[in-house]
PDB file of C-alpha atoms in Angstrom:
ATOM      1  CA  MET A   1       0.000   0.000   0.000  1.00 61.00           C
ATOM      2  CA  SER A   2       1.458   3.359  -1.013  1.00 78.00           C
ATOM      3  CA  GLU A   3       2.146   6.013   1.578  1.00 87.00           C
ATOM      4  CA  PRO A   4      -0.397   8.865   1.763  1.00 95.00           C
ATOM      5  CA  PRO A   5       0.837  12.207   0.439  1.00 97.00           C
ATOM      6  CA  LEU A   6       0.079  14.002   3.698  1.00 98.00           C
ATOM      7  CA  LYS A   7       0.350  12.872   7.299  1.00 98.00           C
ATOM      8  CA  ALA A   8      -0.889  14.683  10.388  1.00 98.00           C
ATOM      9  CA  ALA A   9      -0.301  14.415  14.122  1.00 98.00           C
ATOM     10  CA  MET A  10      -2.362  16.187  16.768  1.00 98.00           C
ATOM     11  CA  ILE A  11      -0.475  17.771  19.686  1.00 98.00           C
ATOM     12  CA  PRO A  12      -2.813  18.973  22.471  1.00 98.00           C
ATOM     13  CA  VAL A  13      -1.343  22.149  23.998  1.00 98.00           C
ATOM     14  CA  THR A  14      -2.194  24.630  26.762  1.00 96.00           C
ATOM     15  CA  PRO A  15      -4.648  23.966  29.626  1.00 95.00           C
ATOM     16  CA  LEU A  16      -7.407  24.533  27.055  1.00 95.00           C
ATOM     17  CA  ALA A  17      -6.366  21.320  25.245  1.00 97.00           C
ATOM     18  CA  GLN A  18      -6.050  23.025  21.889  1.00 98.00           C
ATOM     19  CA  ASN A  19      -5.184  20.723  18.989  1.00 98.00           C
ATOM     20  CA  CYS A  20      -1.939  22.032  17.568  1.00 98.00           C
ATOM     21  CA  SER A  21      -1.238  19.937  14.464  1.00 98.00           C
ATOM     22  CA  LEU A  22       1.956  18.851  12.780  1.00 98.00           C
ATOM     23  CA  ILE A  23       1.317  18.117   9.113  1.00 98.00           C
ATOM     24  CA  TRP A  24       3.899  16.982   6.591  1.00 98.00           C
ATOM     25  CA  CYS A  25       4.484  16.023   2.992  1.00 98.00           C
ATOM     26  CA  THR A  26       5.614  12.396   2.909  1.00 98.00           C
ATOM     27  CA  GLN A  27       7.417  12.895  -0.414  1.00 97.00           C
ATOM     28  CA  THR A  28       9.711  15.641   0.891  1.00 98.00           C
ATOM     29  CA  ASN A  29       9.488  15.330   4.695  1.00 98.00           C
ATOM     30  CA  ARG A  30       8.714  19.052   4.824  1.00 98.00           C
ATOM     31  CA  ALA A  31       6.257  20.052   7.537  1.00 98.00           C
ATOM     32  CA  ALA A  32       4.121  22.831   8.945  1.00 98.00           C
ATOM     33  CA  VAL A  33       3.016  23.451  12.508  1.00 98.00           C
ATOM     34  CA  VAL A  34      -0.611  24.559  12.632  1.00 99.00           C
ATOM     35  CA  ASP A  35      -1.763  26.689  15.581  1.00 98.00           C
ATOM     36  CA  PRO A  36       1.134  26.518  18.063  1.00 98.00           C
ATOM     37  CA  GLY A  37      -0.681  28.029  21.024  1.00 98.00           C
ATOM     38  CA  GLY A  38       1.823  26.972  23.669  1.00 97.00           C
ATOM     39  CA  ASP A  39       3.783  24.109  25.219  1.00 98.00           C
ATOM     40  CA  LEU A  40       6.610  24.548  22.746  1.00 98.00           C
ATOM     41  CA  PRO A  41       8.709  21.700  24.218  1.00 98.00           C
ATOM     42  CA  LYS A  42       5.862  19.296  23.349  1.00 98.00           C
ATOM     43  CA  ILE A  43       5.778  20.648  19.802  1.00 98.00           C
ATOM     44  CA  HIS A  44       9.551  20.335  19.396  1.00 98.00           C
ATOM     45  CA  ALA A  45       9.347  16.752  20.690  1.00 98.00           C
ATOM     46  CA  ALA A  46       6.636  15.884  18.165  1.00 98.00           C
ATOM     47  CA  ILE A  47       8.722  17.367  15.339  1.00 98.00           C
ATOM     48  CA  ALA A  48      11.723  15.296  16.405  1.00 98.00           C
ATOM     49  CA  GLN A  49       9.639  12.133  16.738  1.00 97.00           C
ATOM     50  CA  ALA A  50       8.220  12.561  13.243  1.00 97.00           C
ATOM     51  CA  GLY A  51      11.686  13.245  11.834  1.00 98.00           C
ATOM     52  CA  VAL A  52      10.480  16.113   9.666  1.00 98.00           C
ATOM     53  CA  VAL A  53      11.774  19.563   8.750  1.00 98.00           C
ATOM     54  CA  VAL A  54       9.370  22.387   9.555  1.00 98.00           C
ATOM     55  CA  GLU A  55       9.245  25.001   6.820  1.00 98.00           C
ATOM     56  CA  LYS A  56       6.412  27.225   8.055  1.00 98.00           C
ATOM     57  CA  ILE A  57       3.780  27.888  10.690  1.00 98.00           C
ATOM     58  CA  LEU A  58       0.111  28.110   9.724  1.00 99.00           C
ATOM     59  CA  ILE A  59      -2.476  29.939  11.844  1.00 99.00           C
ATOM     60  CA  THR A  60      -6.250  29.438  11.635  1.00 98.00           C
ATOM     61  CA  HIS A  61      -7.190  32.386  13.867  1.00 98.00           C
ATOM     62  CA  GLY A  62      -5.893  34.835  16.411  1.00 98.00           C
ATOM     63  CA  HIS A  63      -7.049  33.417  19.737  1.00 98.00           C
ATOM     64  CA  ILE A  64      -4.422  32.938  22.441  1.00 97.00           C
ATOM     65  CA  ASP A  65      -4.674  29.131  22.639  1.00 97.00           C
ATOM     66  CA  HIS A  66      -4.079  28.853  18.887  1.00 98.00           C
ATOM     67  CA  CYS A  67      -1.252  31.305  18.304  1.00 98.00           C
ATOM     68  CA  GLY A  68      -0.016  32.673  21.610  1.00 97.00           C
ATOM     69  CA  GLU A  69       3.484  31.300  21.041  1.00 98.00           C
ATOM     70  CA  ALA A  70       3.545  31.315  17.247  1.00 98.00           C
ATOM     71  CA  GLY A  71       6.033  34.185  17.175  1.00 98.00           C
ATOM     72  CA  ALA A  72       8.358  32.452  19.621  1.00 98.00           C
ATOM     73  CA  LEU A  73       8.252  29.169  17.700  1.00 98.00           C
ATOM     74  CA  ALA A  74       8.850  30.939  14.388  1.00 98.00           C
ATOM     75  CA  ALA A  75      11.931  32.597  15.871  1.00 98.00           C
ATOM     76  CA  GLN A  76      13.236  29.318  17.279  1.00 98.00           C
ATOM     77  CA  LEU A  77      12.764  27.461  13.994  1.00 98.00           C
ATOM     78  CA  GLY A  78      13.633  30.339  11.677  1.00 98.00           C
ATOM     79  CA  VAL A  79      10.455  29.903   9.618  1.00 98.00           C
ATOM     80  CA  PRO A  80       7.681  32.216   8.376  1.00 98.00           C
ATOM     81  CA  ILE A  81       4.122  32.454   9.682  1.00 98.00           C
ATOM     82  CA  GLU A  82       1.206  32.297   7.229  1.00 98.00           C
ATOM     83  CA  GLY A  83      -2.322  33.190   8.294  1.00 98.00           C
ATOM     84  CA  PRO A  84      -4.814  34.013   9.489  1.00 98.00           C
ATOM     85  CA  HIS A  85      -6.905  36.569   7.555  1.00 98.00           C
ATOM     86  CA  GLU A  86      -5.994  40.143   8.446  1.00 98.00           C
ATOM     87  CA  ALA A  87      -9.414  40.672  10.045  1.00 98.00           C
ATOM     88  CA  ASP A  88      -7.910  38.897  13.088  1.00 98.00           C
ATOM     89  CA  ARG A  89      -5.236  41.560  13.564  1.00 98.00           C
ATOM     90  CA  PHE A  90      -7.386  42.740  16.509  1.00 97.00           C
ATOM     91  CA  TRP A  91      -6.892  39.421  18.301  1.00 98.00           C
ATOM     92  CA  ILE A  92      -3.185  39.068  17.530  1.00 98.00           C
ATOM     93  CA  ALA A  93      -2.516  42.590  18.819  1.00 98.00           C
ATOM     94  CA  ARG A  94      -3.921  41.664  22.227  1.00 97.00           C
ATOM     95  CA  LEU A  95      -2.187  38.295  22.722  1.00 97.00           C
ATOM     96  CA  ALA A  96      -0.056  39.538  25.632  1.00 96.00           C
ATOM     97  CA  GLU A  97      -3.129  41.003  27.350  1.00 96.00           C
ATOM     98  CA  ASP A  98      -5.150  37.833  26.785  1.00 95.00           C
ATOM     99  CA  GLY A  99      -2.228  35.741  27.962  1.00 93.00           C
ATOM    100  CA  ARG A 100      -2.270  37.509  31.323  1.00 93.00           C
ATOM    101  CA  ALA A 101      -6.026  37.019  31.582  1.00 92.00           C
ATOM    102  CA  TRP A 102      -5.875  33.296  30.779  1.00 90.00           C
ATOM    103  CA  GLY A 103      -2.612  32.497  32.531  1.00 91.00           C
ATOM    104  CA  LEU A 104      -0.932  31.633  29.226  1.00 93.00           C
ATOM    105  CA  ARG A 105       2.130  32.921  27.418  1.00 94.00           C
ATOM    106  CA  GLY A 106       1.103  35.268  24.663  1.00 96.00           C
ATOM    107  CA  GLU A 107       3.171  37.441  22.352  1.00 96.00           C
ATOM    108  CA  SER A 108       1.918  39.518  19.440  1.00 98.00           C
ATOM    109  CA  PHE A 109       3.464  38.917  16.036  1.00 98.00           C
ATOM    110  CA  GLU A 110       3.123  40.034  12.439  1.00 98.00           C
ATOM    111  CA  PRO A 111       2.500  37.145  10.040  1.00 98.00           C
ATOM    112  CA  ASP A 112       4.769  36.995   7.042  1.00 98.00           C
ATOM    113  CA  ARG A 113       1.641  36.483   4.964  1.00 98.00           C
ATOM    114  CA  TRP A 114      -1.985  37.268   5.709  1.00 98.00           C
ATOM    115  CA  LEU A 115      -4.334  34.869   3.919  1.00 98.00           C
ATOM    116  CA  VAL A 116      -7.568  35.471   2.012  1.00 98.00           C
ATOM    117  CA  GLU A 117     -10.236  33.326   0.418  1.00 98.00           C
ATOM    118  CA  GLY A 118      -8.860  31.473  -2.593  1.00 97.00           C
ATOM    119  CA  ASP A 119      -5.237  31.540  -1.486  1.00 98.00           C
ATOM    120  CA  THR A 120      -3.154  28.389  -1.360  1.00 98.00           C
ATOM    121  CA  VAL A 121      -0.333  27.431   0.970  1.00 98.00           C
ATOM    122  CA  THR A 122       2.402  25.011  -0.002  1.00 98.00           C
ATOM    123  CA  LEU A 123       3.950  22.280   2.082  1.00 96.00           C
ATOM    124  CA  GLY A 124       6.797  20.455   0.406  1.00 97.00           C
ATOM    125  CA  ALA A 125       5.224  19.137  -2.805  1.00 97.00           C
ATOM    126  CA  LEU A 126       1.678  19.642  -1.500  1.00 97.00           C
ATOM    127  CA  GLU A 127      -0.762  22.500  -1.901  1.00 98.00           C
ATOM    128  CA  LEU A 128      -3.573  23.293   0.551  1.00 98.00           C
ATOM    129  CA  ALA A 129      -6.536  25.509  -0.254  1.00 98.00           C
ATOM    130  CA  VAL A 130      -7.450  28.374   2.067  1.00 98.00           C
ATOM    131  CA  TYR A 131     -11.057  29.206   2.951  1.00 98.00           C
ATOM    132  CA  HIS A 132     -12.013  32.329   4.880  1.00 98.00           C
ATOM    133  CA  CYS A 133     -14.575  31.171   7.463  1.00 98.00           C
ATOM    134  CA  PRO A 134     -15.570  34.078   9.723  1.00 98.00           C
ATOM    135  CA  GLY A 135     -17.901  33.746  12.683  1.00 98.00           C
ATOM    136  CA  HIS A 136     -15.855  32.463  15.601  1.00 98.00           C
ATOM    137  CA  THR A 137     -13.444  35.272  14.762  1.00 98.00           C
ATOM    138  CA  PRO A 138     -13.660  37.618  11.759  1.00 98.00           C
ATOM    139  CA  GLY A 139     -10.365  36.421  10.281  1.00 98.00           C
ATOM    140  CA  HIS A 140     -10.640  32.670  10.787  1.00 98.00           C
ATOM    141  CA  VAL A 141      -9.329  30.513   7.942  1.00 98.00           C
ATOM    142  CA  VAL A 142      -9.522  26.782   7.200  1.00 98.00           C
ATOM    143  CA  PHE A 143      -6.889  24.693   5.402  1.00 98.00           C
ATOM    144  CA  HIS A 144      -7.967  21.867   3.074  1.00 98.00           C
ATOM    145  CA  HIS A 145      -5.953  19.223   1.265  1.00 98.00           C
ATOM    146  CA  ALA A 146      -8.389  17.818  -1.279  1.00 98.00           C
ATOM    147  CA  PRO A 147      -6.409  14.700  -2.322  1.00 97.00           C
ATOM    148  CA  SER A 148      -6.238  13.592   1.330  1.00 97.00           C
ATOM    149  CA  ARG A 149      -9.833  14.606   2.065  1.00 98.00           C
ATOM    150  CA  LEU A 150      -8.522  16.399   5.163  1.00 98.00           C
ATOM    151  CA  ALA A 151      -9.391  19.825   6.558  1.00 98.00           C
ATOM    152  CA  LEU A 152      -7.951  21.713   9.510  1.00 98.00           C
ATOM    153  CA  VAL A 153     -10.861  23.802  10.713  1.00 98.00           C
ATOM    154  CA  GLY A 154      -9.677  25.433  13.939  1.00 98.00           C
ATOM    155  CA  ASP A 155     -12.659  26.507  16.028  1.00 98.00           C
ATOM    156  CA  VAL A 156     -15.234  26.715  13.238  1.00 98.00           C
ATOM    157  CA  LEU A 157     -16.650  23.227  13.791  1.00 98.00           C
ATOM    158  CA  PHE A 158     -16.264  20.472  16.387  1.00 98.00           C
ATOM    159  CA  GLU A 159     -17.503  16.935  16.812  1.00 98.00           C
ATOM    160  CA  GLY A 160     -21.086  17.574  17.911  1.00 98.00           C
ATOM    161  CA  SER A 161     -20.693  21.331  18.321  1.00 98.00           C
ATOM    162  CA  ILE A 162     -19.600  24.600  16.710  1.00 98.00           C
ATOM    163  CA  GLY A 163     -17.303  27.476  17.631  1.00 98.00           C
ATOM    164  CA  ARG A 164     -18.298  30.017  20.241  1.00 97.00           C
ATOM    165  CA  THR A 165     -19.511  33.368  18.996  1.00 97.00           C
ATOM    166  CA  ASP A 166     -19.842  35.214  22.316  1.00 96.00           C
ATOM    167  CA  PHE A 167     -16.309  36.612  22.175  1.00 94.00           C
ATOM    168  CA  PRO A 168     -15.696  40.122  20.790  1.00 94.00           C
ATOM    169  CA  MET A 169     -16.393  40.284  17.039  1.00 96.00           C
ATOM    170  CA  GLY A 170     -18.073  36.871  17.034  1.00 97.00           C
ATOM    171  CA  ASP A 171     -20.990  36.402  14.647  1.00 98.00           C
ATOM    172  CA  HIS A 172     -23.252  33.354  14.944  1.00 98.00           C
ATOM    173  CA  ALA A 173     -25.010  33.848  11.611  1.00 98.00           C
ATOM    174  CA  ALA A 174     -21.673  34.240   9.827  1.00 98.00           C
ATOM    175  CA  LEU A 175     -20.360  31.076  11.486  1.00 98.00           C
ATOM    176  CA  ILE A 176     -23.322  29.012  10.300  1.00 98.00           C
ATOM    177  CA  GLU A 177     -22.943  30.441   6.800  1.00 98.00           C
ATOM    178  CA  SER A 178     -19.232  29.577   6.811  1.00 98.00           C
ATOM    179  CA  ILE A 179     -19.956  25.984   7.776  1.00 98.00           C
ATOM    180  CA  VAL A 180     -22.723  25.477   5.248  1.00 98.00           C
ATOM    181  CA  THR A 181     -21.206  27.329   2.288  1.00 98.00           C
ATOM    182  CA  LYS A 182     -17.494  26.643   2.793  1.00 98.00           C
ATOM    183  CA  LEU A 183     -17.150  23.337   4.670  1.00 98.00           C
ATOM    184  CA  TRP A 184     -20.053  21.171   3.521  1.00 98.00           C
ATOM    185  CA  PRO A 185     -19.128  21.510  -0.193  1.00 98.00           C
ATOM    186  CA  LEU A 186     -15.735  19.926   0.600  1.00 98.00           C
ATOM    187  CA  GLY A 187     -17.529  16.577   0.840  1.00 98.00           C
ATOM    188  CA  ASP A 188     -19.172  14.341   3.416  1.00 98.00           C
ATOM    189  CA  ASP A 189     -16.159  12.007   3.429  1.00 98.00           C
ATOM    190  CA  THR A 190     -13.743  14.787   4.403  1.00 98.00           C
ATOM    191  CA  VAL A 191     -12.134  14.252   7.791  1.00 98.00           C
ATOM    192  CA  PHE A 192     -11.581  17.406   9.818  1.00 98.00           C
ATOM    193  CA  ILE A 193      -9.219  18.137  12.681  1.00 98.00           C
ATOM    194  CA  PRO A 194     -10.889  20.664  14.998  1.00 98.00           C
ATOM    195  CA  GLY A 195      -9.224  23.061  17.385  1.00 98.00           C
ATOM    196  CA  HIS A 196     -10.438  21.027  20.348  1.00 98.00           C
ATOM    197  CA  GLY A 197     -11.659  17.471  20.759  1.00 98.00           C
ATOM    198  CA  ARG A 198     -11.655  14.543  18.384  1.00 98.00           C
ATOM    199  CA  PRO A 199     -11.598  14.546  14.575  1.00 98.00           C
ATOM    200  CA  SER A 200     -14.823  13.794  12.744  1.00 98.00           C
ATOM    201  CA  ARG A 201     -16.238  13.840   9.220  1.00 98.00           C
ATOM    202  CA  PHE A 202     -18.397  16.527   7.677  1.00 98.00           C
ATOM    203  CA  GLY A 203     -20.972  13.916   6.692  1.00 98.00           C
ATOM    204  CA  ILE A 204     -21.306  12.732  10.287  1.00 98.00           C
ATOM    205  CA  GLU A 205     -21.823  16.289  11.508  1.00 98.00           C
ATOM    206  CA  ARG A 206     -24.450  16.915   8.837  1.00 98.00           C
ATOM    207  CA  GLN A 207     -26.356  13.963  10.274  1.00 98.00           C
ATOM    208  CA  THR A 208     -25.793  14.321  14.020  1.00 98.00           C
ATOM    209  CA  ASN A 209     -24.546  17.783  15.009  1.00 98.00           C
ATOM    210  CA  GLY A 210     -27.188  19.496  17.141  1.00 97.00           C
ATOM    211  CA  PHE A 211     -26.233  22.923  15.797  1.00 98.00           C
ATOM    212  CA  VAL A 212     -25.692  22.433  12.062  1.00 98.00           C
ATOM    213  CA  ALA A 213     -27.149  19.060  11.054  1.00 98.00           C
ATOM    214  CA  ASP A 214     -29.218  19.329   7.881  1.00 97.00           C
ATOM    215  CA  ARG A 215     -32.447  18.610   9.759  1.00 96.00           C
ATOM    216  CA  VAL A 216     -31.642  21.293  12.354  1.00 96.00           C
ATOM    217  CA  LEU A 217     -30.960  23.979   9.775  1.00 95.00           C
ATOM    218  CA  ALA A 218     -34.041  22.965   7.791  1.00 94.00           C
ATOM    219  CA  GLY A 219     -36.088  23.968  10.822  1.00 82.00           C
TER     220      GLY A 219
END
């Protein structure tokens, strides 16, 4: 059986159990760290265990548990940061303040590249599509590798739930629209890694999720 083009490992970090992900191209062994919110020694250990070379950091959105230590990790590894959408500049600017409030390490940073709908990011020989999915935050983005039927959705969607919209600049209607118009078209068989909790499939959530199942949204 041939090796899949992309592999992924989940690395729960911070007391909020945020799913930092290490994803890599099996052809080139080049990797990206997605949402390094904290616990950098754990992330370094996962990189070493996988035996990969990190070439960039990808950020889904600007909340402290997802990117509080992105700047520090980028400096340690000497790699660029790509994402999120610039609408999350508000959140990234207040990482130090939020870090004090949550008891986490947080440091503001300037991404090397802000992302917008329709962009792509490369990873070794692979290319991932970028979808702007506002709602949980205004600048939230999702990364999708179509050949692997895998999406990294941050806090847009969870197994059995959806992202919170009661934080500043949250928008429940926008979140539902993002899920229905951006995620569902990626296919029922697409596996997604959420920002918290276990992976699931879009098709399962369309059947069982109490917030966005087809029957729920149909009223």
